CSV table of C-alpha atoms in Angstrom, one decimal:
chain,number,residue,atom,x,y,z
T,1,MET,CA,5.0,14.6,16.9
T,2,GLN,CA,5.1,15.8,20.4
T,3,ASP,CA,4.8,13.3,23.3
T,4,PHE,CA,1.5,14.7,24.6
T,5,PHE,CA,-1.0,12.8,26.8
T,6,PRO,CA,-3.8,14.7,28.6
T,7,PHE,CA,-4.4,14.7,32.3
T,8,PRO,CA,-4.8,12.4,34.2
T,9,PHE,CA,-2.7,10.1,32.1
T,10,SER,CA,0.8,11.4,32.6
T,11,SER,CA,3.8,10.1,30.7
T,12,SER,CA,5.1,8.7,33.9
T,13,SER,CA,2.1,6.3,34.2
T,14,ALA,CA,2.8,2.7,33.1
T,15,SER,CA,2.0,2.6,29.4
T,16,ARG,CA,2.9,0.7,26.3
T,17,SER,CA,2.9,1.7,22.6
T,18,VAL,CA,0.4,-0.3,20.7
T,19,PRO,CA,1.5,-1.5,17.3
T,20,TYR,CA,-0.9,-0.6,14.4
T,21,SER,CA,-1.2,-4.3,13.5
T,22,GLU,CA,-3.2,-4.7,16.8
T,23,LEU,CA,-5.7,-2.0,16.1
T,24,ALA,CA,-5.6,-0.4,12.6
T,25,VAL,CA,-8.3,-1.8,10.4
T,26,GLU,CA,-8.1,0.6,7.4
T,27,THR,CA,-6.4,3.8,6.3
T,28,GLU,CA,-7.0,5.9,3.2
T,29,GLY,CA,-6.3,9.3,1.9
T,30,SER,CA,-3.4,11.2,0.5
T,31,VAL,CA,-2.4,13.2,3.5
T,32,ASN,CA,0.5,11.8,5.6
T,33,VAL,CA,-1.4,11.7,8.9
T,34,ARG,CA,0.3,9.9,11.8
T,35,PHE,CA,-1.3,8.4,14.9
T,36,GLU,CA,0.4,7.2,18.0
T,37,CYS,CA,-1.5,4.6,20.1
T,38,LYS,CA,-0.7,4.1,23.7
T,39,GLU,CA,-2.3,1.9,26.3
T,40,PHE,CA,-2.4,3.1,29.9
T,41,PRO,CA,-4.0,1.3,32.9
T,42,GLU,CA,-7.0,3.6,32.7
T,43,ALA,CA,-7.4,4.1,29.0
T,44,HIS,CA,-6.3,3.7,25.4
T,45,ILE,CA,-5.0,7.0,24.0
T,46,PHE,CA,-4.8,7.9,20.2
T,47,VAL,CA,-2.8,11.0,19.4
T,48,GLY,CA,-2.9,12.2,15.8
T,49,ASP,CA,-0.6,14.8,14.2
T,50,LEU,CA,-2.9,16.8,11.8
T,51,PRO,CA,-0.9,19.8,10.8
T,52,GLY,CA,-3.0,22.6,9.5
T,53,ALA,CA,-6.3,20.8,10.2
T,54,LYS,CA,-9.1,22.7,12.1
T,55,LYS,CA,-11.4,21.1,14.6
T,56,ASP,CA,-14.5,21.5,12.4
T,57,GLU,CA,-12.7,19.6,9.6
T,58,VAL,CA,-12.2,16.5,11.7
T,59,LYS,CA,-14.8,13.9,12.6
T,60,VAL,CA,-14.4,11.2,15.3
T,61,GLU,CA,-17.0,8.4,15.4
T,62,ILE,CA,-17.6,5.1,17.1
T,63,GLN,CA,-19.1,2.7,14.6
T,64,ASP,CA,-20.8,-0.7,15.0
T,65,GLY,CA,-18.5,-3.4,16.2
T,66,GLY,CA,-16.3,-1.1,18.3
T,67,VAL,CA,-14.5,0.6,15.5
T,68,LEU,CA,-13.1,4.1,16.1
T,69,GLN,CA,-13.1,6.1,12.8
T,70,ILE,CA,-11.2,9.4,12.5
T,71,SER,CA,-11.7,11.2,9.2
T,72,GLY,CA,-11.4,14.7,7.7
T,73,GLY,CA,-9.1,17.1,6.1
T,74,GLY,CA,-9.6,19.5,3.3
T,75,SER,CA,-12.7,20.0,1.2
T,76,GLU,CA,-14.9,17.0,0.3
T,77,GLY,CA,-13.2,15.0,-2.5
T,78,GLY,CA,-10.1,17.1,-2.1
T,79,SER,CA,-6.5,15.9,-1.9
T,80,GLY,CA,-6.3,16.6,1.8
T,81,ARG,CA,-8.8,14.0,2.9
T,82,PHE,CA,-7.9,11.1,5.3
T,83,LYS,CA,-9.6,8.3,7.2
T,84,TRP,CA,-8.2,6.0,9.8
T,85,ARG,CA,-10.2,3.1,11.4
T,86,PHE,CA,-9.1,1.3,14.5
T,87,ARG,CA,-10.8,-1.7,16.1
T,88,LEU,CA,-11.1,-1.0,19.8
T,89,PRO,CA,-10.3,-3.7,22.3
T,90,GLU,CA,-13.2,-5.4,24.1
T,91,ASN,CA,-12.3,-3.5,27.4
T,92,ALA,CA,-13.1,-0.1,25.9
T,93,LYS,CA,-15.9,2.0,27.4
T,94,LEU,CA,-17.4,3.1,24.1
T,95,HIS,CA,-20.0,5.4,25.7
T,96,LEU,CA,-17.2,7.5,27.5
T,97,VAL,CA,-14.9,8.2,24.5
T,98,SER,CA,-13.8,11.8,24.4
T,99,SER,CA,-11.6,13.9,22.0
T,100,SER,CA,-9.9,17.2,21.9
T,101,MET,CA,-7.8,19.1,19.4
T,102,GLU,CA,-5.1,21.6,20.2
T,103,ASN,CA,-2.6,23.2,17.7
T,104,GLY,CA,-3.2,20.5,15.1
T,105,VAL,CA,-2.9,17.6,17.5
T,106,LEU,CA,-6.0,15.4,17.9
T,107,THR,CA,-6.2,13.4,21.1
T,108,VAL,CA,-8.9,10.6,21.5
T,109,VAL,CA,-9.3,9.1,25.0
T,110,VAL,CA,-11.0,5.7,25.2
T,111,PRO,CA,-11.5,4.7,28.9
T,112,LYS,CA,-11.1,1.1,29.8
T,113,VAL,CA,-13.3,-1.2,31.9
T,114,GLU,CA,-11.5,-1.9,35.1
T,115,ALA,CA,-9.9,-5.4,35.0
T,116,TRP,CA,-11.7,-8.0,37.0
T,117,ALA,CA,-9.6,-9.4,39.8
T,118,PRO,CA,-10.7,-12.3,42.0
T,119,PRO,CA,-11.6,-11.3,45.6
T,120,ARG,CA,-8.6,-11.3,47.8
T,121,ARG,CA,-8.6,-14.3,50.0
T,122,ASN,CA,-8.0,-13.9,53.6
T,123,VAL,CA,-7.1,-17.3,55.1
T,124,ARG,CA,-7.8,-17.7,58.7
T,125,SER,CA,-7.4,-20.9,60.7
T,126,ILE,CA,-10.4,-21.9,62.8
T,127,GLU,CA,-9.9,-23.8,66.0
T,128,ILE,CA,-11.9,-27.0,66.2
T,129,SER,CA,-13.6,-27.3,69.5
T,130,GLY,CA,-15.0,-30.5,71.1
T,131,SER,CA,-13.6,-33.5,72.8
T,132,GLY,CA,-12.8,-35.7,70.0
Protein backbone atom coordinates (compact mmCIF):
# COMPACT_ATOMS: atom_id res chain seq x y z
CA MET A 1 0.00 0.00 0.00
CA GLN A 2 1.28 3.43 -0.80
CA ASP A 3 1.95 5.93 1.97
CA PHE A 4 -0.78 8.37 0.95
CA PHE A 5 -2.39 11.01 3.12
CA PRO A 6 -4.46 13.84 1.64
CA PHE A 7 -3.79 17.53 2.03
CA PRO A 8 -3.51 19.18 4.56
CA PHE A 9 -2.18 16.19 6.49
CA SER A 10 1.28 15.72 5.09
CA SER A 11 3.42 12.77 6.03
CA SER A 12 5.76 15.21 7.78
CA SER A 13 3.03 16.10 10.32
CA ALA A 14 3.36 14.42 13.69
CA SER A 15 1.38 11.21 13.43
CA ARG A 16 1.18 7.78 14.94
CA SER A 17 0.00 4.49 13.52
CA VAL A 18 -3.02 3.29 15.43
CA PRO A 19 -3.11 -0.45 16.17
CA TYR A 20 -6.25 -2.26 15.01
CA SER A 21 -6.83 -3.44 18.58
CA GLU A 22 -7.63 0.17 19.53
CA LEU A 23 -10.24 0.73 16.81
CA ALA A 24 -11.30 -2.38 14.87
CA VAL A 25 -14.60 -3.77 16.08
CA GLU A 26 -15.38 -6.31 13.40
CA THR A 27 -14.21 -7.48 10.00
CA GLU A 28 -15.82 -9.92 7.60
CA GLY A 29 -15.60 -11.02 4.02
CA SER A 30 -13.30 -13.08 1.90
CA VAL A 31 -11.37 -10.30 0.21
CA ASN A 32 -7.98 -9.44 1.69
CA VAL A 33 -8.65 -5.72 2.28
CA ARG A 34 -6.07 -3.81 4.31
CA PHE A 35 -6.61 -0.58 6.18
CA GLU A 36 -3.94 1.63 7.68
CA CYS A 37 -5.06 3.87 10.53
CA LYS A 38 -3.06 6.98 11.42
CA GLU A 39 -3.69 9.68 13.97
CA PHE A 40 -2.63 13.24 13.17
CA PRO A 41 -3.09 16.27 15.44
CA GLU A 42 -5.97 17.41 13.21
CA ALA A 43 -7.66 14.10 12.30
CA HIS A 44 -7.81 10.33 12.25
CA ILE A 45 -7.07 8.98 8.77
CA PHE A 46 -8.13 5.54 7.47
CA VAL A 47 -6.56 4.43 4.18
CA GLY A 48 -7.78 1.21 2.59
CA ASP A 49 -6.22 -0.63 -0.31
CA LEU A 50 -9.18 -1.90 -2.39
CA PRO A 51 -7.62 -3.18 -5.62
CA GLY A 52 -10.10 -3.30 -8.48
CA ALA A 53 -12.95 -1.76 -6.46
CA LYS A 54 -14.97 1.08 -7.93
CA LYS A 55 -16.28 4.05 -5.96
CA ASP A 56 -19.91 3.02 -6.46
CA GLU A 57 -19.17 -0.45 -5.00
CA VAL A 58 -17.94 0.94 -1.66
CA LYS A 59 -20.09 2.32 1.14
CA VAL A 60 -18.81 4.48 4.03
CA GLU A 61 -21.20 5.02 6.95
CA ILE A 62 -21.18 6.42 10.47
CA GLN A 63 -23.39 4.28 12.68
CA ASP A 64 -24.84 4.82 16.15
CA GLY A 65 -22.25 4.77 18.88
CA GLY A 66 -19.57 6.39 16.74
CA VAL A 67 -18.80 3.36 14.58
CA LEU A 68 -17.30 3.86 11.12
CA GLN A 69 -18.40 1.07 8.77
CA ILE A 70 -16.74 0.55 5.40
CA SER A 71 -18.25 -2.15 3.22
CA GLY A 72 -18.55 -3.17 -0.38
CA GLY A 73 -16.85 -5.18 -3.04
CA GLY A 74 -18.33 -7.36 -5.77
CA SER A 75 -21.96 -8.28 -6.31
CA GLU A 76 -24.32 -8.78 -3.35
CA GLY A 77 -23.59 -12.12 -1.74
CA GLY A 78 -20.55 -12.58 -3.98
CA SER A 79 -17.12 -13.66 -2.87
CA GLY A 80 -15.68 -10.14 -3.23
CA ARG A 81 -17.66 -8.66 -0.34
CA PHE A 82 -15.98 -7.10 2.71
CA LYS A 83 -16.94 -5.12 5.80
CA TRP A 84 -14.76 -3.33 8.32
CA ARG A 85 -16.10 -1.61 11.44
CA PHE A 86 -14.02 0.80 13.53
CA ARG A 87 -15.05 2.37 16.84
CA LEU A 88 -14.11 6.02 16.52
CA PRO A 89 -12.51 7.87 19.43
CA GLU A 90 -14.63 10.30 21.45
CA ASN A 91 -12.78 13.28 19.99
CA ALA A 92 -14.05 12.53 16.44
CA LYS A 93 -16.17 15.18 14.70
CA LEU A 94 -18.65 12.69 13.24
CA HIS A 95 -20.57 15.32 11.27
CA LEU A 96 -17.43 16.30 9.31
CA VAL A 97 -16.24 12.85 8.14
CA SER A 98 -15.25 12.80 4.47
CA SER A 99 -13.98 10.15 2.07
CA SER A 100 -12.41 9.92 -1.36
CA MET A 101 -11.27 7.13 -3.63
CA GLU A 102 -8.46 7.25 -6.17
CA ASN A 103 -6.96 4.28 -8.10
CA GLY A 104 -8.42 1.70 -5.69
CA VAL A 105 -7.25 3.53 -2.55
CA LEU A 106 -10.03 4.69 -0.21
CA THR A 107 -9.20 7.52 2.21
CA VAL A 108 -11.54 8.41 5.08
CA VAL A 109 -10.76 11.57 7.06
CA VAL A 110 -12.27 11.93 10.53
CA PRO A 111 -11.53 15.41 11.90
CA LYS A 112 -10.82 15.72 15.61
CA VAL A 113 -12.17 18.12 18.20
CA GLU A 114 -9.40 20.46 19.23
CA ALA A 115 -7.92 19.37 22.53
CA TRP A 116 -8.93 21.54 25.43
CA ALA A 117 -6.07 23.34 27.06
CA PRO A 118 -6.29 25.37 30.24
CA PRO A 119 -5.97 29.10 29.69
CA ARG A 120 -2.39 30.24 29.79
CA ARG A 121 -1.72 31.92 33.07
CA ASN A 122 0.10 35.17 33.03
CA VAL A 123 1.40 35.79 36.54
CA ARG A 124 1.98 39.41 37.38
CA SER A 125 3.03 40.78 40.76
CA ILE A 126 0.85 43.56 42.14
CA GLU A 127 2.47 46.10 44.38
CA ILE A 128 0.67 46.62 47.66
CA SER A 129 0.11 50.25 48.44
CA GLY A 130 -0.62 51.81 51.80
CA SER A 131 1.22 52.55 54.96
CA GLY A 132 1.09 49.40 56.77
